[in-house]
PDB file of C-alpha atoms in Angstrom:
ATOM      1  CA  UNK Z   1     -11.587  28.611  48.263  1.00 43.00           C
ATOM      2  CA  UNK Z   2     -11.981  25.695  45.867  1.00 43.00           C
ATOM      3  CA  UNK Z   3     -13.958  27.930  43.524  1.00 45.00           C
ATOM      4  CA  UNK Z   4     -11.043  30.353  43.393  1.00 47.00           C
ATOM      5  CA  UNK Z   5      -8.461  27.625  42.843  1.00 47.00           C
ATOM      6  CA  UNK Z   6     -10.233  25.874  39.946  1.00 47.00           C
ATOM      7  CA  UNK Z   7      -9.864  28.657  37.360  1.00 48.00           C
ATOM      8  CA  UNK Z   8      -6.236  29.119  38.407  1.00 48.00           C
ATOM      9  CA  UNK Z   9      -5.630  25.371  37.857  1.00 45.00           C
ATOM     10  CA  UNK Z  10      -7.122  25.583  34.412  1.00 47.00           C
ATOM     11  CA  UNK Z  11      -4.899  28.521  33.537  1.00 48.00           C
ATOM     12  CA  UNK Z  12      -1.841  26.557  34.644  1.00 47.00           C
ATOM     13  CA  UNK Z  13      -2.702  23.783  32.152  1.00 53.00           C
ATOM     14  CA  UNK Z  14      -2.794  26.248  29.262  1.00 62.00           C
ATOM     15  CA  UNK Z  15       0.709  26.697  27.723  1.00 63.00           C
ATOM     16  CA  UNK Z  16       1.988  30.232  27.424  1.00 75.00           C
ATOM     17  CA  UNK Z  17       3.138  31.759  24.154  1.00 79.00           C
ATOM     18  CA  UNK Z  18       6.721  31.486  25.303  1.00 80.00           C
ATOM     19  CA  UNK Z  19       6.339  27.751  25.973  1.00 81.00           C
ATOM     20  CA  UNK Z  20       4.647  27.243  22.617  1.00 80.00           C
ATOM     21  CA  UNK Z  21       7.456  29.125  20.890  1.00 81.00           C
ATOM     22  CA  UNK Z  22      10.075  27.027  22.664  1.00 86.00           C
ATOM     23  CA  UNK Z  23       8.310  23.824  21.624  1.00 83.00           C
ATOM     24  CA  UNK Z  24       8.151  25.082  18.033  1.00 86.00           C
ATOM     25  CA  UNK Z  25      11.896  25.745  18.054  1.00 87.00           C
ATOM     26  CA  UNK Z  26      12.546  22.131  19.060  1.00 88.00           C
ATOM     27  CA  UNK Z  27      10.211  20.822  16.360  1.00 88.00           C
ATOM     28  CA  UNK Z  28      11.318  23.222  13.633  1.00 90.00           C
ATOM     29  CA  UNK Z  29      14.563  21.423  12.556  1.00 89.00           C
ATOM     30  CA  UNK Z  30      12.751  18.129  12.061  1.00 88.00           C
ATOM     31  CA  UNK Z  31       9.873  19.897  10.298  1.00 87.00           C
ATOM     32  CA  UNK Z  32      12.307  21.590   7.921  1.00 89.00           C
ATOM     33  CA  UNK Z  33      14.068  18.304   7.201  1.00 89.00           C
ATOM     34  CA  UNK Z  34      10.709  16.658   6.522  1.00 86.00           C
ATOM     35  CA  UNK Z  35       9.622  19.443   4.159  1.00 85.00           C
ATOM     36  CA  UNK Z  36      12.953  19.584   2.324  1.00 87.00           C
ATOM     37  CA  UNK Z  37      13.454  15.852   1.863  1.00 88.00           C
ATOM     38  CA  UNK Z  38       9.789  14.868   1.430  1.00 85.00           C
ATOM     39  CA  UNK Z  39       8.018  17.683  -0.362  1.00 86.00           C
ATOM     40  CA  UNK Z  40      11.118  19.092  -2.051  1.00 87.00           C
ATOM     41  CA  UNK Z  41      11.799  16.038  -4.251  1.00 85.00           C
ATOM     42  CA  UNK Z  42       8.068  15.662  -4.950  1.00 87.00           C
ATOM     43  CA  UNK Z  43       7.772  19.238  -6.199  1.00 89.00           C
ATOM     44  CA  UNK Z  44      11.020  18.930  -8.161  1.00 88.00           C
ATOM     45  CA  UNK Z  45       9.729  15.718  -9.756  1.00 87.00           C
ATOM     46  CA  UNK Z  46       6.549  17.441 -10.895  1.00 90.00           C
ATOM     47  CA  UNK Z  47       8.498  20.345 -12.365  1.00 90.00           C
ATOM     48  CA  UNK Z  48      10.928  18.013 -14.159  1.00 89.00           C
ATOM     49  CA  UNK Z  49       7.943  16.406 -15.888  1.00 90.00           C
ATOM     50  CA  UNK Z  50       7.560  19.624 -17.889  1.00 92.00           C
ATOM     51  CA  UNK Z  51      11.205  19.696 -19.007  1.00 89.00           C
ATOM     52  CA  UNK Z  52      13.491  17.627 -21.229  1.00 87.00           C
ATOM     53  CA  UNK Z  53      16.035  17.209 -18.455  1.00 84.00           C
ATOM     54  CA  UNK Z  54      18.589  14.487 -19.086  1.00 79.00           C
ATOM     55  CA  UNK Z  55      21.817  13.788 -17.218  1.00 75.00           C
ATOM     56  CA  UNK Z  56      24.730  15.385 -19.063  1.00 70.00           C
ATOM     57  CA  UNK Z  57      22.533  17.479 -21.369  1.00 69.00           C
ATOM     58  CA  UNK Z  58      20.879  20.861 -21.509  1.00 75.00           C
ATOM     59  CA  UNK Z  59      17.535  21.420 -19.817  1.00 79.00           C
ATOM     60  CA  UNK Z  60      14.649  23.223 -21.465  1.00 86.00           C
ATOM     61  CA  UNK Z  61      10.984  23.782 -20.719  1.00 89.00           C
ATOM     62  CA  UNK Z  62       8.848  21.606 -23.009  1.00 86.00           C
ATOM     63  CA  UNK Z  63       5.439  22.064 -21.407  1.00 86.00           C
ATOM     64  CA  UNK Z  64       3.119  19.113 -21.950  1.00 91.00           C
ATOM     65  CA  UNK Z  65       5.342  17.398 -24.507  1.00 91.00           C
ATOM     66  CA  UNK Z  66       6.336  14.572 -22.137  1.00 91.00           C
ATOM     67  CA  UNK Z  67       2.693  13.867 -21.352  1.00 92.00           C
ATOM     68  CA  UNK Z  68       1.885  13.775 -25.086  1.00 93.00           C
ATOM     69  CA  UNK Z  69       4.652  11.195 -25.391  1.00 92.00           C
ATOM     70  CA  UNK Z  70       2.924   9.166 -22.692  1.00 92.00           C
ATOM     71  CA  UNK Z  71      -0.319   9.130 -24.638  1.00 92.00           C
ATOM     72  CA  UNK Z  72       1.465   7.969 -27.807  1.00 93.00           C
ATOM     73  CA  UNK Z  73       3.782   5.493 -26.063  1.00 92.00           C
ATOM     74  CA  UNK Z  74       2.541   1.862 -26.319  1.00 94.00           C
ATOM     75  CA  UNK Z  75       5.021   0.835 -23.623  1.00 94.00           C
ATOM     76  CA  UNK Z  76       3.321   3.195 -21.183  1.00 94.00           C
ATOM     77  CA  UNK Z  77      -0.111   1.717 -21.881  1.00 95.00           C
ATOM     78  CA  UNK Z  78       1.267  -1.810 -21.578  1.00 95.00           C
ATOM     79  CA  UNK Z  79       2.903  -0.943 -18.239  1.00 95.00           C
ATOM     80  CA  UNK Z  80      -0.339   0.702 -17.092  1.00 94.00           C
ATOM     81  CA  UNK Z  81      -2.292  -2.439 -17.980  1.00 95.00           C
ATOM     82  CA  UNK Z  82       0.148  -4.614 -16.029  1.00 95.00           C
ATOM     83  CA  UNK Z  83      -0.061  -2.273 -13.016  1.00 95.00           C
ATOM     84  CA  UNK Z  84      -3.862  -2.154 -13.055  1.00 95.00           C
ATOM     85  CA  UNK Z  85      -4.190  -5.939 -13.368  1.00 96.00           C
ATOM     86  CA  UNK Z  86      -1.698  -6.494 -10.583  1.00 96.00           C
ATOM     87  CA  UNK Z  87      -3.501  -3.995  -8.334  1.00 95.00           C
ATOM     88  CA  UNK Z  88      -6.959  -5.368  -9.152  1.00 94.00           C
ATOM     89  CA  UNK Z  89      -5.825  -8.861  -8.135  1.00 95.00           C
ATOM     90  CA  UNK Z  90      -3.566  -8.152  -5.172  1.00 95.00           C
ATOM     91  CA  UNK Z  91      -5.595  -5.538  -3.263  1.00 94.00           C
ATOM     92  CA  UNK Z  92      -8.866  -7.496  -2.846  1.00 94.00           C
ATOM     93  CA  UNK Z  93      -7.018 -10.748  -2.150  1.00 96.00           C
ATOM     94  CA  UNK Z  94      -4.735  -9.114   0.399  1.00 95.00           C
ATOM     95  CA  UNK Z  95      -7.695  -7.486   2.155  1.00 94.00           C
ATOM     96  CA  UNK Z  96      -9.632 -10.761   2.290  1.00 94.00           C
ATOM     97  CA  UNK Z  97      -6.635 -12.634   3.704  1.00 95.00           C
ATOM     98  CA  UNK Z  98      -5.943  -9.824   6.185  1.00 94.00           C
ATOM     99  CA  UNK Z  99      -9.559  -9.821   7.359  1.00 93.00           C
ATOM    100  CA  UNK Z 100      -9.620 -13.613   7.616  1.00 92.00           C
ATOM    101  CA  UNK Z 101      -6.442 -13.721   9.678  1.00 92.00           C
ATOM    102  CA  UNK Z 102      -7.713 -10.892  11.901  1.00 91.00           C
ATOM    103  CA  UNK Z 103     -10.939 -12.781  12.565  1.00 89.00           C
ATOM    104  CA  UNK Z 104      -8.987 -15.981  13.165  1.00 88.00           C
ATOM    105  CA  UNK Z 105      -6.713 -14.432  15.791  1.00 86.00           C
ATOM    106  CA  UNK Z 106      -9.295 -12.061  17.267  1.00 84.00           C
ATOM    107  CA  UNK Z 107     -10.091 -14.191  20.295  1.00 78.00           C
ATOM    108  CA  UNK Z 108      -7.392 -14.778  22.850  1.00 71.00           C
ATOM    109  CA  UNK Z 109      -6.305 -18.403  23.024  1.00 74.00           C
ATOM    110  CA  UNK Z 110      -3.157 -20.246  23.962  1.00 78.00           C
ATOM    111  CA  UNK Z 111      -0.475 -19.230  21.503  1.00 76.00           C
ATOM    112  CA  UNK Z 112      -2.565 -16.488  19.845  1.00 78.00           C
ATOM    113  CA  UNK Z 113       0.224 -13.916  20.245  1.00 82.00           C
ATOM    114  CA  UNK Z 114       2.682 -16.327  18.659  1.00 87.00           C
ATOM    115  CA  UNK Z 115       0.421 -16.796  15.644  1.00 84.00           C
ATOM    116  CA  UNK Z 116      -0.008 -13.039  15.291  1.00 86.00           C
ATOM    117  CA  UNK Z 117       3.759 -12.578  15.337  1.00 87.00           C
ATOM    118  CA  UNK Z 118       4.242 -15.313  12.747  1.00 89.00           C
ATOM    119  CA  UNK Z 119       1.599 -13.792  10.461  1.00 89.00           C
ATOM    120  CA  UNK Z 120       3.221 -10.359  10.791  1.00 90.00           C
ATOM    121  CA  UNK Z 121       6.751 -11.648  10.183  1.00 91.00           C
ATOM    122  CA  UNK Z 122       6.643 -11.334   6.338  1.00 91.00           C
ATOM    123  CA  UNK Z 123       5.965  -7.596   6.679  1.00 91.00           C
ATOM    124  CA  UNK Z 124       9.376  -7.006   8.267  1.00 90.00           C
ATOM    125  CA  UNK Z 125      11.149  -9.478   5.969  1.00 88.00           C
ATOM    126  CA  UNK Z 126      13.283  -8.008   3.203  1.00 89.00           C
ATOM    127  CA  UNK Z 127      11.251  -8.156  -0.002  1.00 88.00           C
ATOM    128  CA  UNK Z 128      14.442  -8.544  -2.036  1.00 89.00           C
ATOM    129  CA  UNK Z 129      15.394 -11.613  -0.003  1.00 90.00           C
ATOM    130  CA  UNK Z 130      11.841 -12.931  -0.271  1.00 91.00           C
ATOM    131  CA  UNK Z 131      11.950 -12.346  -4.030  1.00 91.00           C
ATOM    132  CA  UNK Z 132      15.115 -14.424  -4.344  1.00 92.00           C
ATOM    133  CA  UNK Z 133      13.524 -17.261  -2.366  1.00 93.00           C
ATOM    134  CA  UNK Z 134      10.266 -17.170  -4.311  1.00 94.00           C
ATOM    135  CA  UNK Z 135      12.146 -17.092  -7.610  1.00 93.00           C
ATOM    136  CA  UNK Z 136      13.421 -20.542  -6.657  1.00 93.00           C
ATOM    137  CA  UNK Z 137       9.972 -21.594  -5.403  1.00 92.00           C
ATOM    138  CA  UNK Z 138       8.261 -20.729  -8.716  1.00 91.00           C
ATOM    139  CA  UNK Z 139      11.104 -21.940 -10.948  1.00 88.00           C
ATOM    140  CA  UNK Z 140      10.643 -25.001 -13.118  1.00 85.00           C
ATOM    141  CA  UNK Z 141      11.392 -28.011 -10.928  1.00 85.00           C
ATOM    142  CA  UNK Z 142      10.845 -25.936  -7.795  1.00 87.00           C
ATOM    143  CA  UNK Z 143       8.379 -26.731  -4.994  1.00 90.00           C
ATOM    144  CA  UNK Z 144       5.490 -24.902  -6.665  1.00 90.00           C
ATOM    145  CA  UNK Z 145       5.814 -26.624 -10.036  1.00 88.00           C
ATOM    146  CA  UNK Z 146       6.175 -30.008  -8.337  1.00 90.00           C
ATOM    147  CA  UNK Z 147       3.024 -29.322  -6.311  1.00 90.00           C
ATOM    148  CA  UNK Z 148       1.166 -28.376  -9.495  1.00 88.00           C
ATOM    149  CA  UNK Z 149       2.394 -31.573 -11.139  1.00 87.00           C
ATOM    150  CA  UNK Z 150       1.178 -33.624  -8.187  1.00 88.00           C
ATOM    151  CA  UNK Z 151      -2.289 -32.088  -8.675  1.00 87.00           C
ATOM    152  CA  UNK Z 152      -2.307 -33.020 -12.350  1.00 84.00           C
ATOM    153  CA  UNK Z 153      -1.639 -29.450 -13.542  1.00 83.00           C
ATOM    154  CA  UNK Z 154       1.183 -28.353 -15.864  1.00 83.00           C
ATOM    155  CA  UNK Z 155       4.468 -28.438 -13.941  1.00 83.00           C
ATOM    156  CA  UNK Z 156       5.998 -25.286 -15.379  1.00 87.00           C
ATOM    157  CA  UNK Z 157       7.656 -22.143 -14.157  1.00 88.00           C
ATOM    158  CA  UNK Z 158       5.002 -19.519 -13.500  1.00 90.00           C
ATOM    159  CA  UNK Z 159       7.579 -16.751 -13.766  1.00 92.00           C
ATOM    160  CA  UNK Z 160       8.414 -17.790 -17.347  1.00 90.00           C
ATOM    161  CA  UNK Z 161       4.768 -17.780 -18.475  1.00 90.00           C
ATOM    162  CA  UNK Z 162       3.329 -14.465 -19.660  1.00 91.00           C
ATOM    163  CA  UNK Z 163      -0.132 -15.401 -18.330  1.00 91.00           C
ATOM    164  CA  UNK Z 164       0.867 -16.864 -14.955  1.00 92.00           C
ATOM    165  CA  UNK Z 165       3.613 -14.407 -14.013  1.00 94.00           C
ATOM    166  CA  UNK Z 166       1.198 -11.798 -12.624  1.00 95.00           C
ATOM    167  CA  UNK Z 167      -0.686 -14.337 -10.411  1.00 94.00           C
ATOM    168  CA  UNK Z 168       2.682 -15.543  -9.100  1.00 94.00           C
ATOM    169  CA  UNK Z 169       3.708 -11.989  -8.214  1.00 95.00           C
ATOM    170  CA  UNK Z 170       0.309 -11.382  -6.624  1.00 96.00           C
ATOM    171  CA  UNK Z 171       0.753 -14.401  -4.348  1.00 95.00           C
ATOM    172  CA  UNK Z 172       4.144 -13.158  -3.210  1.00 95.00           C
ATOM    173  CA  UNK Z 173       2.787  -9.658  -2.707  1.00 94.00           C
ATOM    174  CA  UNK Z 174      -0.138 -10.876  -0.605  1.00 95.00           C
ATOM    175  CA  UNK Z 175       2.182 -13.063   1.462  1.00 94.00           C
ATOM    176  CA  UNK Z 176       4.469 -10.115   2.172  1.00 93.00           C
ATOM    177  CA  UNK Z 177       1.741  -7.590   3.067  1.00 92.00           C
ATOM    178  CA  UNK Z 178      -1.293  -9.251   4.613  1.00 93.00           C
ATOM    179  CA  UNK Z 179       0.209  -9.067   8.128  1.00 93.00           C
ATOM    180  CA  UNK Z 180       0.046  -5.275   8.156  1.00 94.00           C
ATOM    181  CA  UNK Z 181      -3.619  -5.198   7.188  1.00 93.00           C
ATOM    182  CA  UNK Z 182      -4.309  -7.953   9.696  1.00 94.00           C
ATOM    183  CA  UNK Z 183      -2.793  -5.844  12.471  1.00 92.00           C
ATOM    184  CA  UNK Z 184      -4.895  -2.785  11.572  1.00 93.00           C
ATOM    185  CA  UNK Z 185      -8.132  -4.778  11.309  1.00 93.00           C
ATOM    186  CA  UNK Z 186      -7.361  -6.724  14.464  1.00 92.00           C
ATOM    187  CA  UNK Z 187      -6.951  -3.491  16.420  1.00 90.00           C
ATOM    188  CA  UNK Z 188     -10.320  -2.295  15.130  1.00 90.00           C
ATOM    189  CA  UNK Z 189     -12.006  -5.638  15.839  1.00 89.00           C
ATOM    190  CA  UNK Z 190     -10.933  -5.491  19.457  1.00 86.00           C
ATOM    191  CA  UNK Z 191     -12.665  -2.119  19.780  1.00 85.00           C
ATOM    192  CA  UNK Z 192     -16.025  -3.406  18.525  1.00 81.00           C
ATOM    193  CA  UNK Z 193     -18.418  -3.441  21.526  1.00 81.00           C
ATOM    194  CA  UNK Z 194     -19.213  -7.001  22.565  1.00 80.00           C
ATOM    195  CA  UNK Z 195     -22.750  -5.893  23.457  1.00 82.00           C
ATOM    196  CA  UNK Z 196     -23.619  -5.465  19.793  1.00 81.00           C
ATOM    197  CA  UNK Z 197     -22.794  -9.074  18.910  1.00 79.00           C
ATOM    198  CA  UNK Z 198     -24.462 -10.335  22.087  1.00 81.00           C
ATOM    199  CA  UNK Z 199     -27.655  -8.458  21.216  1.00 85.00           C
ATOM    200  CA  UNK Z 200     -27.611  -9.873  17.680  1.00 82.00           C
ATOM    201  CA  UNK Z 201     -27.009 -13.367  19.051  1.00 82.00           C
ATOM    202  CA  UNK Z 202     -29.944 -12.938  21.432  1.00 82.00           C
ATOM    203  CA  UNK Z 203     -32.134 -11.955  18.473  1.00 81.00           C
ATOM    204  CA  UNK Z 204     -31.206 -15.210  16.734  1.00 81.00           C
ATOM    205  CA  UNK Z 205     -28.735 -13.861  14.164  1.00 82.00           C
ATOM    206  CA  UNK Z 206     -26.451 -16.406  12.547  1.00 86.00           C
ATOM    207  CA  UNK Z 207     -22.666 -16.075  12.502  1.00 83.00           C
ATOM    208  CA  UNK Z 208     -22.754 -14.673   8.956  1.00 86.00           C
ATOM    209  CA  UNK Z 209     -25.514 -12.192   9.851  1.00 86.00           C
ATOM    210  CA  UNK Z 210     -23.555 -10.997  12.886  1.00 85.00           C
ATOM    211  CA  UNK Z 211     -20.506 -10.487  10.701  1.00 84.00           C
ATOM    212  CA  UNK Z 212     -22.438  -8.869   7.853  1.00 85.00           C
ATOM    213  CA  UNK Z 213     -24.623  -6.488   9.839  1.00 85.00           C
ATOM    214  CA  UNK Z 214     -22.664  -5.923  13.064  1.00 84.00           C
ATOM    215  CA  UNK Z 215     -18.929  -6.483  12.618  1.00 86.00           C
ATOM    216  CA  UNK Z 216     -18.386  -5.405   9.012  1.00 87.00           C
ATOM    217  CA  UNK Z 217     -19.991  -1.933   9.352  1.00 86.00           C
ATOM    218  CA  UNK Z 218     -17.728  -1.272  12.335  1.00 88.00           C
ATOM    219  CA  UNK Z 219     -14.700  -2.145  10.192  1.00 89.00           C
ATOM    220  CA  UNK Z 220     -15.407   0.295   7.361  1.00 88.00           C
ATOM    221  CA  UNK Z 221     -12.931   3.007   8.485  1.00 88.00           C
ATOM    222  CA  UNK Z 222     -10.166   0.427   8.952  1.00 91.00           C
ATOM    223  CA  UNK Z 223     -11.014  -1.252   5.637  1.00 91.00           C
ATOM    224  CA  UNK Z 224     -10.826   2.105   3.889  1.00 89.00           C
ATOM    225  CA  UNK Z 225      -7.395   2.773   5.392  1.00 91.00           C
ATOM    226  CA  UNK Z 226      -6.093  -0.673   4.443  1.00 93.00           C
ATOM    227  CA  UNK Z 227      -7.521  -0.353   0.917  1.00 91.00           C
ATOM    228  CA  UNK Z 228      -5.762   2.975   0.330  1.00 91.00           C
ATOM    229  CA  UNK Z 229      -2.444   1.696   1.684  1.00 93.00           C
ATOM    230  CA  UNK Z 230      -2.649  -1.542  -0.324  1.00 93.00           C
ATOM    231  CA  UNK Z 231      -3.570   0.306  -3.516  1.00 92.00           C
ATOM    232  CA  UNK Z 232      -0.735   2.784  -3.128  1.00 92.00           C
ATOM    233  CA  UNK Z 233       1.802   0.009  -2.557  1.00 93.00           C
ATOM    234  CA  UNK Z 234       0.454  -2.038  -5.476  1.00 93.00           C
ATOM    235  CA  UNK Z 235       0.693   0.903  -7.871  1.00 94.00           C
ATOM    236  CA  UNK Z 236       4.319   1.360  -6.804  1.00 92.00           C
ATOM    237  CA  UNK Z 237       5.376  -2.276  -7.134  1.00 92.00           C
ATOM    238  CA  UNK Z 238       8.955  -2.504  -8.361  1.00 93.00           C
ATOM    239  CA  UNK Z 239      11.541  -4.272  -6.192  1.00 91.00           C
ATOM    240  CA  UNK Z 240       9.773  -7.625  -6.266  1.00 92.00           C
ATOM    241  CA  UNK Z 241       9.440  -7.466 -10.070  1.00 93.00           C
ATOM    242  CA  UNK Z 242      13.042  -6.311 -10.443  1.00 94.00           C
ATOM    243  CA  UNK Z 243      14.337  -9.287  -8.463  1.00 93.00           C
ATOM    244  CA  UNK Z 244      11.980 -12.015  -9.694  1.00 93.00           C
ATOM    245  CA  UNK Z 245      11.247 -11.281 -13.355  1.00 92.00           C
ATOM    246  CA  UNK Z 246      13.079  -8.167 -14.540  1.00 91.00           C
ATOM    247  CA  UNK Z 247       9.820  -7.074 -16.173  1.00 91.00           C
ATOM    248  CA  UNK Z 248       9.553 -10.235 -18.265  1.00 88.00           C
ATOM    249  CA  UNK Z 249       8.729 -12.481 -19.866  1.00 90.00           C
ATOM    250  CA  UNK Z 250       8.118 -10.260 -22.918  1.00 89.00           C
ATOM    251  CA  UNK Z 251       7.289  -7.354 -20.568  1.00 91.00           C
ATOM    252  CA  UNK Z 252       4.344  -9.272 -19.120  1.00 93.00           C
ATOM    253  CA  UNK Z 253       5.283  -7.930 -15.662  1.00 93.00           C
ATOM    254  CA  UNK Z 254       6.611  -4.550 -16.780  1.00 95.00           C
ATOM    255  CA  UNK Z 255       4.976  -2.097 -14.342  1.00 94.00           C
ATOM    256  CA  UNK Z 256       4.766   1.707 -14.408  1.00 94.00           C
ATOM    257  CA  UNK Z 257       7.465   2.128 -11.781  1.00 95.00           C
ATOM    258  CA  UNK Z 258       9.695  -0.217 -13.786  1.00 95.00           C
ATOM    259  CA  UNK Z 259       9.108   2.015 -16.810  1.00 94.00           C
ATOM    260  CA  UNK Z 260       9.993   5.024 -14.682  1.00 94.00           C
ATOM    261  CA  UNK Z 261      13.177   3.291 -13.517  1.00 94.00           C
ATOM    262  CA  UNK Z 262      14.239   2.387 -17.049  1.00 93.00           C
ATOM    263  CA  UNK Z 263      13.593   5.850 -18.444  1.00 92.00           C
ATOM    264  CA  UNK Z 264      15.294   7.639 -15.573  1.00 90.00           C
ATOM    265  CA  UNK Z 265      18.227   5.410 -14.653  1.00 89.00           C
ATOM    266  CA  UNK Z 266      18.818   3.348 -17.769  1.00 89.00           C
ATOM    267  CA  UNK Z 267      18.174   5.880 -20.545  1.00 88.00           C
ATOM    268  CA  UNK Z 268      18.708   8.959 -18.294  1.00 88.00           C
ATOM    269  CA  UNK Z 269      15.591  10.662 -19.685  1.00 88.00           C
ATOM    270  CA  UNK Z 270      14.588  12.118 -16.340  1.00 90.00           C
ATOM    271  CA  UNK Z 271      12.025  14.507 -17.804  1.00 91.00           C
ATOM    272  CA  UNK Z 272       9.995  11.690 -19.308  1.00 92.00           C
ATOM    273  CA  UNK Z 273      10.507   9.548 -16.197  1.00 93.00           C
ATOM    274  CA  UNK Z 274       9.141  12.381 -14.059  1.00 93.00           C
ATOM    275  CA  UNK Z 275       6.101  12.599 -16.340  1.00 93.00           C
ATOM    276  CA  UNK Z 276       5.483   8.891 -15.699  1.00 94.00           C
ATOM    277  CA  UNK Z 277       5.727   9.562 -11.959  1.00 93.00           C
ATOM    278  CA  UNK Z 278       3.250  12.446 -12.186  1.00 93.00           C
ATOM    279  CA  UNK Z 279       0.795  10.280 -14.122  1.00 93.00           C
ATOM    280  CA  UNK Z 280       1.166   7.531 -11.526  1.00 93.00           C
ATOM    281  CA  UNK Z 281       0.573  10.004  -8.707  1.00 92.00           C
ATOM    282  CA  UNK Z 282      -2.594  11.370 -10.338  1.00 92.00           C
ATOM    283  CA  UNK Z 283      -3.973   7.869 -10.906  1.00 92.00           C
ATOM    284  CA  UNK Z 284      -3.266   6.920  -7.286  1.00 91.00           C
ATOM    285  CA  UNK Z 285      -5.121  10.010  -6.049  1.00 92.00           C
ATOM    286  CA  UNK Z 286      -8.108   9.255  -8.298  1.00 92.00           C
ATOM    287  CA  UNK Z 287      -8.336   5.664  -7.078  1.00 90.00           C
ATOM    288  CA  UNK Z 288      -8.039   6.837  -3.453  1.00 87.00           C
ATOM    289  CA  UNK Z 289     -10.913   9.280  -3.993  1.00 89.00           C
ATOM    290  CA  UNK Z 290     -13.043   6.515  -5.482  1.00 87.00           C
ATOM    291  CA  UNK Z 291     -12.296   4.337  -2.470  1.00 83.00           C
ATOM    292  CA  UNK Z 292     -13.199   7.281  -0.231  1.00 84.00           C
ATOM    293  CA  UNK Z 293     -16.611   7.521  -1.897  1.00 84.00           C
ATOM    294  CA  UNK Z 294     -17.284   3.797  -1.614  1.00 80.00           C
ATOM    295  CA  UNK Z 295     -15.672   2.649   1.631  1.00 71.00           C
ATOM    296  CA  UNK Z 296     -14.870   5.801   3.560  1.00 58.00           C
ATOM    297  CA  UNK Z 297     -18.023   7.877   3.228  1.00 60.00           C
ATOM    298  CA  UNK Z 298     -20.012   8.617   6.341  1.00 53.00           C
ATOM    299  CA  UNK Z 299     -23.212   6.634   6.784  1.00 45.00           C
TER     300      UNK Z 299
END
């Protein structure tokens, strides 16, 4: 009797076509909204990159003319340099801080959940509000310049210095984002089998050797995910720069997205702005593929 009931039970767990169709009908409105408002603007932005569309003017197909303008535009190359430098500094530093905080709060101790919440708090804090606060912090005569003066260093505003403005923005960026990476790495750390570290400890491995040869390899998928997310966010940095520096001084913090904003919403040259967005998208994909080959490849 049991033998006859088992197949019937399995058939009951398999949804019928009618049930699948009903479920699809419930999902379809949200799927359509997602496609229209997510992929629709993305496709329209790519197409606009091949036109001379400007608000209040005629629109014509110009082919690759906007991308030729990018190649000949020194402002684009300057903004690209700023974006690359910012990304090259903020991504590794943010990942190191995230990993350090994840290792620090990995073990359960009294108040560990409180510390995790405090470390994650900047992620849910408004970056515009944080930018206003840090503008005061890095201003001349602010807490940061006074601390530098106490250490015997020049007590100046980092945001007004063309060399120090990017490090200042990197510090704010790392402060605002490391909690997210910490949460992802912490979740992965808690899934690492304790038997692996115990076996390495029994074999006489030091703390660094256990981290290097046991823990770190287990973190590679999570590190790859965090690296891609951090890189994407760094390439798209805008609001913090808009609030704290306005792209200055002397365009020392003028990023690609700031260039896109100026061209599209200040000069209303939406065709050229879309070309900047397409170039930014292609560069982000290329960097993500490189990270996939280095961090995300299967062993």
